[in-house]
Every structure is written in structure tokens, then in C-alpha cells.
Short mmCIF file of C-alpha atoms in Angstrom, two decimals:
data_model
loop_
_atom_site.label_atom_id
_atom_site.label_comp_id
_atom_site.label_asym_id
_atom_site.label_seq_id
_atom_site.Cartn_x
_atom_site.Cartn_y
_atom_site.Cartn_z
CA MET Q 28 74.49 39.38 -0.17
CA SER Q 29 77.88 39.60 -1.88
CA VAL Q 30 78.95 38.00 -4.99
CA LYS Q 31 81.62 36.07 -3.16
CA LYS Q 32 79.09 34.39 -0.91
CA ILE Q 33 76.84 33.48 -3.91
CA VAL Q 34 79.87 31.97 -5.76
CA ILE Q 35 80.97 29.93 -2.73
CA GLY Q 36 77.34 28.72 -2.12
CA ALA Q 37 77.04 27.81 -5.96
CA GLY Q 38 80.16 25.92 -5.69
CA ILE Q 39 79.19 23.96 -2.55
CA LEU Q 40 75.82 23.06 -4.08
CA ALA Q 41 77.56 21.86 -7.30
CA VAL Q 42 80.07 19.54 -5.35
CA VAL Q 43 77.11 18.06 -3.27
CA GLY Q 44 74.97 17.61 -6.39
CA TYR Q 45 77.81 15.75 -8.01
CA PHE Q 46 78.41 13.52 -5.14
CA TYR Q 47 74.75 12.73 -4.84
CA LEU Q 48 74.46 11.97 -8.65
CA GLU Q 49 77.56 9.75 -8.47
CA GLN Q 50 76.02 7.70 -5.68
CA ARG Q 51 72.72 7.46 -7.53
CA VAL Q 52 74.53 6.32 -10.74
CA LYS Q 53 76.50 3.58 -8.74
CA LYS Q 54 73.20 2.25 -7.48
CA ILE Q 55 71.70 2.18 -10.87
CA ILE Q 56 74.65 0.32 -12.30
CA GLU Q 57 74.59 -2.15 -9.46
CA GLN Q 58 70.82 -2.92 -10.00
CA PHE Q 59 71.28 -3.11 -13.79
CA GLN Q 60 73.63 -5.98 -13.21
CA PHE Q 61 70.58 -8.27 -12.39
CA VAL Q 62 68.39 -7.13 -15.30
CA ARG Q 63 68.11 -9.63 -18.05
CA ILE Q 64 67.55 -8.82 -21.75
CA TYR Q 65 65.71 -11.23 -24.16
CA PRO Q 66 64.67 -10.74 -27.65
CA VAL Q 67 60.64 -10.99 -28.06
CA ALA Q 68 59.97 -10.21 -31.67
CA PHE Q 69 61.75 -9.58 -35.03
CA LYS Q 70 60.07 -7.04 -37.49
CA LYS Q 71 61.13 -5.46 -40.82
CA LEU Q 72 64.06 -7.83 -41.87
CA ASP Q 73 65.97 -6.03 -44.62
CA MET Q 74 69.32 -6.41 -46.36
CA LYS Q 75 71.52 -3.63 -47.56
CA TRP Q 76 74.98 -2.74 -48.66
CA ASN Q 77 77.41 -0.38 -46.99
CA ASP Q 78 80.82 0.34 -48.31
CA GLY Q 79 80.90 -2.88 -50.28
CA LYS Q 80 79.81 -4.96 -47.25
CA PRO Q 81 76.29 -6.59 -46.92
CA PHE Q 82 74.58 -6.11 -43.72
CA ILE Q 83 71.10 -7.13 -42.23
CA THR Q 84 68.76 -4.65 -40.51
CA PHE Q 85 65.67 -5.36 -38.43
CA ASN Q 86 63.73 -4.16 -35.63
CA LEU Q 87 63.69 -6.02 -32.43
CA ASP Q 88 61.45 -5.81 -29.47
CA LEU Q 89 63.57 -6.39 -26.30
CA LYS Q 90 62.09 -7.68 -23.06
CA LEU Q 91 63.95 -6.33 -19.82
CA VAL Q 92 63.23 -8.60 -16.90
CA ASN Q 93 63.87 -7.46 -13.10
CA PRO Q 94 64.14 -10.83 -11.26
CA THR Q 95 64.81 -8.96 -8.06
CA ALA Q 96 62.37 -8.02 -5.22
CA GLN Q 97 63.38 -4.32 -5.63
CA ASN Q 98 61.95 -1.92 -8.08
CA PHE Q 99 64.66 -0.74 -10.80
CA SER Q 100 64.49 2.80 -11.88
CA ALA Q 101 66.90 4.63 -14.19
CA GLN Q 102 65.02 7.79 -14.68
CA ILE Q 103 67.55 10.56 -14.51
CA THR Q 104 68.76 12.34 -17.47
CA ALA Q 105 72.32 11.59 -16.83
CA VAL Q 106 71.82 7.91 -17.61
CA THR Q 107 71.07 6.60 -21.16
CA LEU Q 108 70.90 3.01 -22.33
CA LYS Q 109 72.92 3.62 -25.51
CA ARG Q 110 73.66 0.36 -27.31
CA ILE Q 111 73.43 -3.36 -27.04
CA LEU Q 112 76.00 -5.59 -28.47
CA PHE Q 113 75.41 -9.21 -29.33
CA TYR Q 114 78.34 -11.64 -29.19
CA ASP Q 115 78.67 -15.31 -29.86
CA LYS Q 116 80.46 -17.82 -27.45
CA LYS Q 117 83.75 -17.02 -29.26
CA ASN Q 118 83.34 -13.35 -28.53
CA MET Q 119 82.68 -12.58 -32.31
CA LEU Q 120 80.56 -9.45 -32.67
CA LEU Q 121 77.23 -10.45 -34.36
CA GLY Q 122 75.37 -7.24 -34.20
CA THR Q 123 74.75 -3.96 -32.58
CA ALA Q 124 71.39 -2.37 -31.43
CA ASN Q 125 71.32 1.43 -30.90
CA VAL Q 126 68.64 1.99 -28.23
CA ASN Q 127 69.12 5.39 -26.73
CA VAL Q 128 66.60 5.11 -23.94
CA LYS Q 129 66.75 7.55 -21.08
CA ALA Q 130 64.10 6.33 -18.65
CA ILE Q 131 63.72 2.77 -17.71
CA ASN Q 132 61.49 1.53 -14.91
CA ILE Q 133 60.85 -2.14 -14.19
CA ALA Q 134 58.82 -3.25 -11.27
CA ALA Q 135 60.05 -5.89 -8.84
CA ASN Q 136 59.86 -9.27 -10.13
CA SER Q 137 58.35 -7.93 -13.46
CA SER Q 138 59.39 -6.91 -17.01
CA THR Q 139 58.95 -4.21 -19.50
CA ILE Q 140 59.28 -4.21 -23.25
CA ILE Q 141 61.27 -1.84 -25.45
CA PRO Q 142 59.67 -2.05 -28.82
CA ASN Q 143 61.18 -1.43 -32.33
CA VAL Q 144 64.90 -1.40 -31.41
CA PRO Q 145 66.90 -1.01 -34.71
CA VAL Q 146 69.58 -3.85 -34.93
CA GLN Q 147 72.31 -4.12 -37.67
CA MET Q 148 74.31 -7.33 -38.23
CA ASP Q 149 77.31 -7.84 -40.71
CA LEU Q 150 76.10 -10.48 -43.02
CA GLN Q 151 79.47 -11.91 -43.37
CA THR Q 152 79.97 -12.38 -39.56
CA THR Q 153 76.45 -13.69 -39.27
CA ILE Q 154 76.95 -16.50 -41.86
CA LEU Q 155 80.09 -17.51 -40.05
CA GLY Q 156 78.25 -17.55 -36.69
CA VAL Q 157 75.33 -19.60 -38.20
CA LEU Q 158 77.82 -22.14 -39.90
CA GLY Q 159 79.60 -22.42 -36.37
CA VAL Q 160 76.30 -23.20 -34.75
CA LEU Q 161 75.54 -25.83 -37.42
CA ASN Q 162 78.73 -27.63 -36.74
CA THR Q 163 77.93 -27.79 -33.02
CA SER Q 164 74.56 -29.62 -32.40
CA ASN Q 165 74.34 -28.42 -28.80
CA PHE Q 166 73.52 -24.79 -29.38
CA ASN Q 167 71.35 -22.99 -26.77
CA SER Q 168 70.43 -19.42 -26.16
CA ASN Q 169 73.10 -18.99 -23.55
CA ASP Q 170 75.73 -19.08 -26.37
CA ILE Q 171 74.76 -15.61 -27.23
CA ARG Q 172 76.32 -13.01 -24.92
CA ILE Q 173 74.59 -9.51 -24.56
CA GLU Q 174 76.58 -6.57 -23.54
CA VAL Q 175 75.01 -3.40 -22.67
CA ILE Q 176 76.66 0.05 -23.11
CA VAL Q 177 75.30 2.70 -20.68
CA SER Q 178 76.17 6.50 -21.05
CA ILE Q 179 76.45 8.10 -17.61
CA LEU Q 180 77.17 11.92 -17.89
CA GLY Q 181 78.79 11.26 -21.20
CA THR Q 182 81.08 8.50 -20.19
CA GLU Q 183 80.21 5.05 -21.57
CA HIS Q 184 80.36 1.90 -19.31
CA LYS Q 185 79.95 -1.51 -20.25
CA ILE Q 186 77.52 -3.93 -18.27
CA TYR Q 187 77.81 -7.64 -18.87
#
């Protein structure tokens, strides 16, 4: 076999592999739209100062629920669940959780728990959010919006 044939064959395999991976990633993103994330347990609450600003850190167990009749699997190394952002109903960032999970499997109509996810919240923003909640007596858990950042082949995508 000549070097030219090996290079052409490797190029064709690379292009086919890229398109296969792209289709697989699109399917994972479509399925992830249905996955719901709920906080389960708070652990190790601590308050710290960073650059003159107070912030709260704690570990959070997150429950990922797959309400569909189809198994959810994101077990390829090209996809990483990077961060989870928590917003109030006025789109003010309340906190950030750095997850960095590469393999997620959730059976159909089932759930899984990701334990000890470190969350950091700016204390000033959190206090303003709590005061806003106290001013409105009809607060419910739907007032907290969760945004998920997924890294796919090094490019970050937001999933709402």
C-alpha cells in the first residue's frame, strides 16, 4: 500500500467519524432538553471572602430526572456536563455549580443523583434575591431557572 492511499483512507475515516459524532451529539442535546434537574441535599455550608466580596459555598446533591420513555445516555468523551447556573425570575445570577461530569446514564422514567456538586453563590446577590422573594408572598420553586452548560468537542452549549 502506498502512503497516498493510507492518507486518503485516514482522511475519509476522519470525515465519516466527524459526521457520526456530530449526529450523536445532536441527539444527546435533543434528549437533554427533557431531563430535569432538582436539588436534593445541601452539605458543608461555608462563607468565604474573595477579592473583597463575600460568597457562600456548599455542596449540593443534584437529582437528574428522565421523564421520557427513552433511555438517556451521554457516555461519549466528547460531551461533558460542565456547569449549572441558577437564576432568579428576573434573570439575576444566583450561583454557579461546577460539575464536570463526562458520563451520564438515566434509564427511561427514572432518575440518578450526582453527589457533592460544589456550588458558589455571591452573598450580595443572594441577599438581594432573598429580599425580593420576601417582598412577594407567592414564591415557588419555578421562580428559580436552571441553565446547563454542556461542552461538546471543546465548544460550550447552553441548554435551558
